[in-house]
Structure formats: structure tokens, C-alpha cells
């Protein structure tokens, strides 16, 4: 289903019009994990005015993410997501940073931690915390170090999925999240933490992207 949708949307690609005044269409990948509706908050008026954006649905799975990033530029032009240099190197992509997203805690809605306006790292002592974790991601590695330092039991998930948050909610445990992933835990409480742990969020695009994509990037 994912592959079918991926290619069907690619057939709708609009050509660049140099002298007709038509705005160029940019295909934006969107899924539960990297929702495209998060992206417009960071686009300036000039970028909005000069381009049309088509949202291309992408399945939320590890396999789909690999297909997306391996083929970025063929069927999807850009995607808004968190990233690090390891990801960019692996998939031969570039990124322009739009924000630093703070890591937050997802709590069971009626837990004592959910009643706090902000948590301290020491508030997490003795808790079980689920985290999407890649040893190669330096930002996630720093979060894991802090959790271990305050004696948390850390459950590591090899890739990000909605099941991480569903399982956390079922077991009444905690999870690490970012503002980008709030829609993955609608029945839990997200609480900020008093720490300086963030991850870059931005637009990811192919190193071989056409000039019009670079023109769009330059306007951000």
C-alpha cells in the first residue's frame, strides 16, 4: 500500500514553469512520525508565496522510513524531521535547521508526575522510561546518559513507532518525546523537563536535489 501511494503521488509532479508565472510544486512527505502540518509554522511568508506544497502520505514504519530517505528527491522532495549528521551521511541528504526541539516526558495522564508543570531530571529517579534510541545519534545518547544518571530503567526501542507510546500507556510507564511527536500520545500528558537536551528539527532533502529545491531552501 505504501509503495502504491508513493508512486501514485509521484505521477502528479508539476513541471517547473520558468516564464508562465506558475508556482512550482514541492512534494512534502508526511506521516504520524513526521507530520507535515508541523512544518508550516517555520516557513516564512516568502517561501509560502512562491511555492505550492503537495503533501505525500508516507507510512510510519522503519521500512518506509528507509525507502523514503533512500529515494528522497524521486517521489518526495523534502521532509520535515529531526536529524543528526549520521542520518544525513547514511542517506546522502542535506538539512536546513529550523528549530531545536526539546526532549520532553510523556506521562500517564493521572500519574503524580503529570500534575507537575515542569519536571526535574531527579523527578524521574526510579521510573521506567521508554526511548527511541540509536547509539549513533548523539542527541538521543545524551538523553540516555541523563536517565541512567538518575537511576531510571531505560527501555530502548530500535526505531520510532506509535507502538512505543501505546505500550508505554498500557504499562503506565514514561517515554521520551518531542513536540513533533505529540500526536503519537493523545491520551497521555506531555510534561517539559528542566534540562538543555534538544535535537535539531529541519527540512531534509537530497544532496542531488534540483536547483528549484535549493532555491526554496535559500528562501527559508
PDB file of C-alpha atoms in Angstrom:
ATOM      1  CA  UNK A   1       0.000   0.000   0.000  1.00  0.00           C
ATOM      2  CA  UNK A   2       2.851   2.350   0.906  1.00  0.00           C
ATOM      3  CA  UNK A   3       4.684   1.713  -2.354  1.00  0.00           C
ATOM      4  CA  UNK A   4       1.466   2.186  -4.372  1.00  0.00           C
ATOM      5  CA  UNK A   5       0.680   5.513  -2.718  1.00  0.00           C
ATOM      6  CA  UNK A   6       4.294   6.597  -3.033  1.00  0.00           C
ATOM      7  CA  UNK A   7       4.362   6.122  -6.784  1.00  0.00           C
ATOM      8  CA  UNK A   8       0.796   7.310  -7.478  1.00  0.00           C
ATOM      9  CA  UNK A   9       1.546  10.650  -5.892  1.00  0.00           C
ATOM     10  CA  UNK A  10       4.792  10.955  -7.812  1.00  0.00           C
ATOM     11  CA  UNK A  11       2.850  10.856 -11.097  1.00  0.00           C
ATOM     12  CA  UNK A  12       1.258  14.189 -10.170  1.00  0.00           C
ATOM     13  CA  UNK A  13       4.559  16.052 -10.206  1.00  0.00           C
ATOM     14  CA  UNK A  14       4.164  19.518 -11.659  1.00  0.00           C
ATOM     15  CA  UNK A  15       6.832  20.779 -14.018  1.00  0.00           C
ATOM     16  CA  UNK A  16       8.769  23.945 -13.301  1.00  0.00           C
ATOM     17  CA  UNK A  17       7.428  26.919 -15.266  1.00  0.00           C
ATOM     18  CA  UNK A  18      10.089  29.498 -15.947  1.00  0.00           C
ATOM     19  CA  UNK A  19       8.012  32.079 -17.764  1.00  0.00           C
ATOM     20  CA  UNK A  20       4.357  31.281 -17.090  1.00  0.00           C
ATOM     21  CA  UNK A  21       4.216  32.634 -13.552  1.00  0.00           C
ATOM     22  CA  UNK A  22       3.073  29.259 -12.259  1.00  0.00           C
ATOM     23  CA  UNK A  23       4.356  28.424  -8.808  1.00  0.00           C
ATOM     24  CA  UNK A  24       6.491  25.330  -8.533  1.00  0.00           C
ATOM     25  CA  UNK A  25       5.095  22.429  -6.561  1.00  0.00           C
ATOM     26  CA  UNK A  26       7.137  20.832  -3.825  1.00  0.00           C
ATOM     27  CA  UNK A  27       6.200  17.366  -2.571  1.00  0.00           C
ATOM     28  CA  UNK A  28       6.358  17.129   1.209  1.00  0.00           C
ATOM     29  CA  UNK A  29       6.461  13.697   2.851  1.00  0.00           C
ATOM     30  CA  UNK A  30       4.080  13.348   5.795  1.00  0.00           C
ATOM     31  CA  UNK A  31       3.388  10.624   8.352  1.00  0.00           C
ATOM     32  CA  UNK A  32       2.391  10.262  12.001  1.00  0.00           C
ATOM     33  CA  UNK A  33       6.065  10.373  12.957  1.00  0.00           C
ATOM     34  CA  UNK A  34       6.993  13.400  10.834  1.00  0.00           C
ATOM     35  CA  UNK A  35       3.696  15.237  10.235  1.00  0.00           C
ATOM     36  CA  UNK A  36       3.803  17.857   7.522  1.00  0.00           C
ATOM     37  CA  UNK A  37       1.378  20.095   9.432  1.00  0.00           C
ATOM     38  CA  UNK A  38       4.241  20.834  11.823  1.00  0.00           C
ATOM     39  CA  UNK A  39       6.310  22.363   9.017  1.00  0.00           C
ATOM     40  CA  UNK A  40       4.247  25.464   8.040  1.00  0.00           C
ATOM     41  CA  UNK A  41       4.889  27.030  11.454  1.00  0.00           C
ATOM     42  CA  UNK A  42       8.506  27.531  10.374  1.00  0.00           C
ATOM     43  CA  UNK A  43       8.005  28.737   6.795  1.00  0.00           C
ATOM     44  CA  UNK A  44       8.382  32.441   6.163  1.00  0.00           C
ATOM     45  CA  UNK A  45       5.822  34.346   4.023  1.00  0.00           C
ATOM     46  CA  UNK A  46       8.152  34.496   1.019  1.00  0.00           C
ATOM     47  CA  UNK A  47       8.545  30.723   0.898  1.00  0.00           C
ATOM     48  CA  UNK A  48       4.788  30.292   1.254  1.00  0.00           C
ATOM     49  CA  UNK A  49       4.076  32.770  -1.541  1.00  0.00           C
ATOM     50  CA  UNK A  50       6.470  31.416  -4.156  1.00  0.00           C
ATOM     51  CA  UNK A  51       5.703  27.693  -3.935  1.00  0.00           C
ATOM     52  CA  UNK A  52       2.775  25.293  -3.812  1.00  0.00           C
ATOM     53  CA  UNK A  53       3.079  22.318  -1.468  1.00  0.00           C
ATOM     54  CA  UNK A  54       1.643  18.853  -2.024  1.00  0.00           C
ATOM     55  CA  UNK A  55       1.548  16.532   0.976  1.00  0.00           C
ATOM     56  CA  UNK A  56       2.509  12.938   0.150  1.00  0.00           C
ATOM     57  CA  UNK A  57       1.384  10.376   2.770  1.00  0.00           C
ATOM     58  CA  UNK A  58       4.131   8.046   3.956  1.00  0.00           C
ATOM     59  CA  UNK A  59       3.583   5.012   6.159  1.00  0.00           C
ATOM     60  CA  UNK A  60       5.032   5.179   9.681  1.00  0.00           C
ATOM     61  CA  UNK A  61       7.413   2.247   9.827  1.00  0.00           C
ATOM     62  CA  UNK A  62      11.135   1.566   9.849  1.00  0.00           C
ATOM     63  CA  UNK A  63      10.964   0.078   6.321  1.00  0.00           C
ATOM     64  CA  UNK A  64       9.021   3.059   4.990  1.00  0.00           C
ATOM     65  CA  UNK A  65      11.497   5.499   6.511  1.00  0.00           C
ATOM     66  CA  UNK A  66      14.362   3.687   4.793  1.00  0.00           C
ATOM     67  CA  UNK A  67      12.552   3.801   1.461  1.00  0.00           C
ATOM     68  CA  UNK A  68      11.719   7.476   1.929  1.00  0.00           C
ATOM     69  CA  UNK A  69      15.245   8.645   2.747  1.00  0.00           C
ATOM     70  CA  UNK A  70      16.921   6.344   0.224  1.00  0.00           C
ATOM     71  CA  UNK A  71      14.719   7.775  -2.529  1.00  0.00           C
ATOM     72  CA  UNK A  72      14.425  11.358  -1.359  1.00  0.00           C
ATOM     73  CA  UNK A  73      14.168  13.579  -4.414  1.00  0.00           C
ATOM     74  CA  UNK A  74      12.492  10.972  -6.611  1.00  0.00           C
ATOM     75  CA  UNK A  75       8.946  10.833  -5.197  1.00  0.00           C
ATOM     76  CA  UNK A  76       9.174  13.180  -2.226  1.00  0.00           C
ATOM     77  CA  UNK A  77      11.204  16.385  -2.408  1.00  0.00           C
ATOM     78  CA  UNK A  78      11.503  17.305   1.259  1.00  0.00           C
ATOM     79  CA  UNK A  79      10.523  16.035   4.668  1.00  0.00           C
ATOM     80  CA  UNK A  80      10.409  17.855   7.986  1.00  0.00           C
ATOM     81  CA  UNK A  81      12.010  15.727  10.676  1.00  0.00           C
ATOM     82  CA  UNK A  82      14.579  15.567  13.437  1.00  0.00           C
ATOM     83  CA  UNK A  83      18.025  14.594  12.256  1.00  0.00           C
ATOM     84  CA  UNK A  84      21.688  14.268  13.075  1.00  0.00           C
ATOM     85  CA  UNK A  85      24.798  14.087  10.938  1.00  0.00           C
ATOM     86  CA  UNK A  86      24.799  10.286  10.978  1.00  0.00           C
ATOM     87  CA  UNK A  87      21.376  10.168   9.308  1.00  0.00           C
ATOM     88  CA  UNK A  88      22.406  12.744   6.718  1.00  0.00           C
ATOM     89  CA  UNK A  89      25.584  10.841   5.881  1.00  0.00           C
ATOM     90  CA  UNK A  90      23.806   7.477   5.686  1.00  0.00           C
ATOM     91  CA  UNK A  91      21.193   8.637   3.197  1.00  0.00           C
ATOM     92  CA  UNK A  92      23.290  11.286   1.373  1.00  0.00           C
ATOM     93  CA  UNK A  93      20.968  14.110   2.396  1.00  0.00           C
ATOM     94  CA  UNK A  94      21.309  17.740   3.392  1.00  0.00           C
ATOM     95  CA  UNK A  95      19.281  19.559   6.033  1.00  0.00           C
ATOM     96  CA  UNK A  96      18.482  23.126   6.967  1.00  0.00           C
ATOM     97  CA  UNK A  97      17.732  23.564  10.651  1.00  0.00           C
ATOM     98  CA  UNK A  98      14.506  25.342  11.551  1.00  0.00           C
ATOM     99  CA  UNK A  99      14.444  24.785  15.316  1.00  0.00           C
ATOM    100  CA  UNK A 100      15.896  22.926  18.267  1.00  0.00           C
ATOM    101  CA  UNK A 101      13.182  20.735  19.763  1.00  0.00           C
ATOM    102  CA  UNK A 102      13.403  19.967  23.458  1.00  0.00           C
ATOM    103  CA  UNK A 103      13.087  16.409  24.641  1.00  0.00           C
ATOM    104  CA  UNK A 104      10.058  16.022  26.922  1.00  0.00           C
ATOM    105  CA  UNK A 105       8.424  13.324  29.036  1.00  0.00           C
ATOM    106  CA  UNK A 106       5.181  11.505  28.264  1.00  0.00           C
ATOM    107  CA  UNK A 107       3.410  10.527  31.500  1.00  0.00           C
ATOM    108  CA  UNK A 108       0.282   8.505  32.289  1.00  0.00           C
ATOM    109  CA  UNK A 109      -2.444  11.132  32.482  1.00  0.00           C
ATOM    110  CA  UNK A 110      -3.338  10.565  36.133  1.00  0.00           C
ATOM    111  CA  UNK A 111       0.176   9.949  37.458  1.00  0.00           C
ATOM    112  CA  UNK A 112       1.744  12.224  40.066  1.00  0.00           C
ATOM    113  CA  UNK A 113       4.346  13.414  37.539  1.00  0.00           C
ATOM    114  CA  UNK A 114       1.589  14.517  35.158  1.00  0.00           C
ATOM    115  CA  UNK A 115       0.369  17.010  37.749  1.00  0.00           C
ATOM    116  CA  UNK A 116       3.634  18.978  37.617  1.00  0.00           C
ATOM    117  CA  UNK A 117       4.113  21.969  35.324  1.00  0.00           C
ATOM    118  CA  UNK A 118       7.757  21.011  34.780  1.00  0.00           C
ATOM    119  CA  UNK A 119       9.892  18.091  35.830  1.00  0.00           C
ATOM    120  CA  UNK A 120      13.428  17.977  37.124  1.00  0.00           C
ATOM    121  CA  UNK A 121      15.646  15.094  35.996  1.00  0.00           C
ATOM    122  CA  UNK A 122      15.681  13.865  39.605  1.00  0.00           C
ATOM    123  CA  UNK A 123      11.864  13.526  39.472  1.00  0.00           C
ATOM    124  CA  UNK A 124      12.440  10.644  37.075  1.00  0.00           C
ATOM    125  CA  UNK A 125      14.521   8.618  39.546  1.00  0.00           C
ATOM    126  CA  UNK A 126      13.342   5.022  39.789  1.00  0.00           C
ATOM    127  CA  UNK A 127      10.951   5.384  36.852  1.00  0.00           C
ATOM    128  CA  UNK A 128      10.858   3.200  33.744  1.00  0.00           C
ATOM    129  CA  UNK A 129      11.416   5.370  30.685  1.00  0.00           C
ATOM    130  CA  UNK A 130      10.953   4.223  27.093  1.00  0.00           C
ATOM    131  CA  UNK A 131      13.127   5.878  24.483  1.00  0.00           C
ATOM    132  CA  UNK A 132      13.628   5.632  20.764  1.00  0.00           C
ATOM    133  CA  UNK A 133      17.351   5.069  20.804  1.00  0.00           C
ATOM    134  CA  UNK A 134      20.098   4.846  18.242  1.00  0.00           C
ATOM    135  CA  UNK A 135      23.669   4.625  19.604  1.00  0.00           C
ATOM    136  CA  UNK A 136      24.856   6.649  16.607  1.00  0.00           C
ATOM    137  CA  UNK A 137      22.545   9.572  17.433  1.00  0.00           C
ATOM    138  CA  UNK A 138      24.478  11.844  19.791  1.00  0.00           C
ATOM    139  CA  UNK A 139      21.352  13.747  20.897  1.00  0.00           C
ATOM    140  CA  UNK A 140      19.479  10.621  21.976  1.00  0.00           C
ATOM    141  CA  UNK A 141      22.668   9.325  23.568  1.00  0.00           C
ATOM    142  CA  UNK A 142      22.819  12.388  25.835  1.00  0.00           C
ATOM    143  CA  UNK A 143      19.219  11.821  26.940  1.00  0.00           C
ATOM    144  CA  UNK A 144      20.008   8.208  27.768  1.00  0.00           C
ATOM    145  CA  UNK A 145      23.052   9.269  29.817  1.00  0.00           C
ATOM    146  CA  UNK A 146      20.950  11.644  31.939  1.00  0.00           C
ATOM    147  CA  UNK A 147      18.265   8.990  32.504  1.00  0.00           C
ATOM    148  CA  UNK A 148      20.869   6.455  33.574  1.00  0.00           C
ATOM    149  CA  UNK A 149      22.492   9.016  35.886  1.00  0.00           C
ATOM    150  CA  UNK A 150      19.252   9.438  37.861  1.00  0.00           C
ATOM    151  CA  UNK A 151      18.747   5.664  38.084  1.00  0.00           C
ATOM    152  CA  UNK A 152      15.965   5.255  35.556  1.00  0.00           C
ATOM    153  CA  UNK A 153      15.234   1.897  33.999  1.00  0.00           C
ATOM    154  CA  UNK A 154      15.654   2.669  30.308  1.00  0.00           C
ATOM    155  CA  UNK A 155      13.816   0.601  27.695  1.00  0.00           C
ATOM    156  CA  UNK A 156      15.358   1.170  24.283  1.00  0.00           C
ATOM    157  CA  UNK A 157      13.323   0.927  21.088  1.00  0.00           C
ATOM    158  CA  UNK A 158      15.352   0.458  17.876  1.00  0.00           C
ATOM    159  CA  UNK A 159      13.093   2.750  15.837  1.00  0.00           C
ATOM    160  CA  UNK A 160      10.326   5.235  16.442  1.00  0.00           C
ATOM    161  CA  UNK A 161       6.779   3.899  16.166  1.00  0.00           C
ATOM    162  CA  UNK A 162       3.346   4.642  17.590  1.00  0.00           C
ATOM    163  CA  UNK A 163       3.581   1.278  19.358  1.00  0.00           C
ATOM    164  CA  UNK A 164       6.254   2.742  21.622  1.00  0.00           C
ATOM    165  CA  UNK A 165       3.732   5.192  23.055  1.00  0.00           C
ATOM    166  CA  UNK A 166       0.827   2.711  23.051  1.00  0.00           C
ATOM    167  CA  UNK A 167       2.897   0.206  25.012  1.00  0.00           C
ATOM    168  CA  UNK A 168       4.062   2.910  27.410  1.00  0.00           C
ATOM    169  CA  UNK A 169       0.484   3.951  28.097  1.00  0.00           C
ATOM    170  CA  UNK A 170      -0.659   0.350  28.615  1.00  0.00           C
ATOM    171  CA  UNK A 171       2.090  -0.297  31.180  1.00  0.00           C
ATOM    172  CA  UNK A 172       1.741   3.115  32.858  1.00  0.00           C
ATOM    173  CA  UNK A 173       5.379   3.955  32.155  1.00  0.00           C
ATOM    174  CA  UNK A 174       7.145   7.065  30.855  1.00  0.00           C
ATOM    175  CA  UNK A 175       8.504   7.852  27.404  1.00  0.00           C
ATOM    176  CA  UNK A 176      10.739  10.435  25.776  1.00  0.00           C
ATOM    177  CA  UNK A 177       9.049  12.629  23.197  1.00  0.00           C
ATOM    178  CA  UNK A 178       9.474  15.912  21.310  1.00  0.00           C
ATOM    179  CA  UNK A 179       6.852  18.464  20.188  1.00  0.00           C
ATOM    180  CA  UNK A 180       6.966  16.773  16.773  1.00  0.00           C
ATOM    181  CA  UNK A 181       5.566  13.536  18.217  1.00  0.00           C
ATOM    182  CA  UNK A 182       2.774  14.865  20.443  1.00  0.00           C
ATOM    183  CA  UNK A 183       0.110  13.364  18.180  1.00  0.00           C
ATOM    184  CA  UNK A 184       1.503   9.883  18.902  1.00  0.00           C
ATOM    185  CA  UNK A 185       0.388  10.051  22.545  1.00  0.00           C
ATOM    186  CA  UNK A 186      -3.015  11.783  22.564  1.00  0.00           C
ATOM    187  CA  UNK A 187      -4.204  10.114  25.779  1.00  0.00           C
ATOM    188  CA  UNK A 188      -1.109  10.841  27.840  1.00  0.00           C
ATOM    189  CA  UNK A 189       0.274  14.003  29.386  1.00  0.00           C
ATOM    190  CA  UNK A 190       3.383  15.659  27.938  1.00  0.00           C
ATOM    191  CA  UNK A 191       5.467  17.487  30.546  1.00  0.00           C
ATOM    192  CA  UNK A 192       8.591  19.591  29.855  1.00  0.00           C
ATOM    193  CA  UNK A 193      11.802  18.855  31.737  1.00  0.00           C
ATOM    194  CA  UNK A 194      14.271  21.331  33.211  1.00  0.00           C
ATOM    195  CA  UNK A 195      17.205  20.291  31.061  1.00  0.00           C
ATOM    196  CA  UNK A 196      19.006  21.593  27.990  1.00  0.00           C
ATOM    197  CA  UNK A 197      18.564  18.461  25.898  1.00  0.00           C
ATOM    198  CA  UNK A 198      17.409  19.230  22.373  1.00  0.00           C
ATOM    199  CA  UNK A 199      17.535  17.776  18.875  1.00  0.00           C
ATOM    200  CA  UNK A 200      17.650  19.662  15.542  1.00  0.00           C
ATOM    201  CA  UNK A 201      14.450  19.802  13.516  1.00  0.00           C
ATOM    202  CA  UNK A 202      14.504  20.932   9.922  1.00  0.00           C
ATOM    203  CA  UNK A 203      13.924  20.263   6.270  1.00  0.00           C
ATOM    204  CA  UNK A 204      15.767  17.236   4.899  1.00  0.00           C
ATOM    205  CA  UNK A 205      16.390  16.982   1.167  1.00  0.00           C
ATOM    206  CA  UNK A 206      18.565  15.052  -1.256  1.00  0.00           C
ATOM    207  CA  UNK A 207      22.115  16.139  -1.993  1.00  0.00           C
ATOM    208  CA  UNK A 208      21.145  15.725  -5.656  1.00  0.00           C
ATOM    209  CA  UNK A 209      18.015  17.866  -5.389  1.00  0.00           C
ATOM    210  CA  UNK A 210      17.202  20.058  -8.415  1.00  0.00           C
ATOM    211  CA  UNK A 211      18.009  23.746  -8.336  1.00  0.00           C
ATOM    212  CA  UNK A 212      14.405  24.716  -7.562  1.00  0.00           C
ATOM    213  CA  UNK A 213      14.620  22.882  -4.231  1.00  0.00           C
ATOM    214  CA  UNK A 214      17.812  24.739  -3.374  1.00  0.00           C
ATOM    215  CA  UNK A 215      16.047  27.963  -4.354  1.00  0.00           C
ATOM    216  CA  UNK A 216      13.289  27.085  -1.880  1.00  0.00           C
ATOM    217  CA  UNK A 217      15.863  26.283   0.810  1.00  0.00           C
ATOM    218  CA  UNK A 218      17.567  29.630   0.243  1.00  0.00           C
ATOM    219  CA  UNK A 219      14.306  31.431   0.996  1.00  0.00           C
ATOM    220  CA  UNK A 220      13.820  29.855   4.409  1.00  0.00           C
TER     221      UNK A 220
END
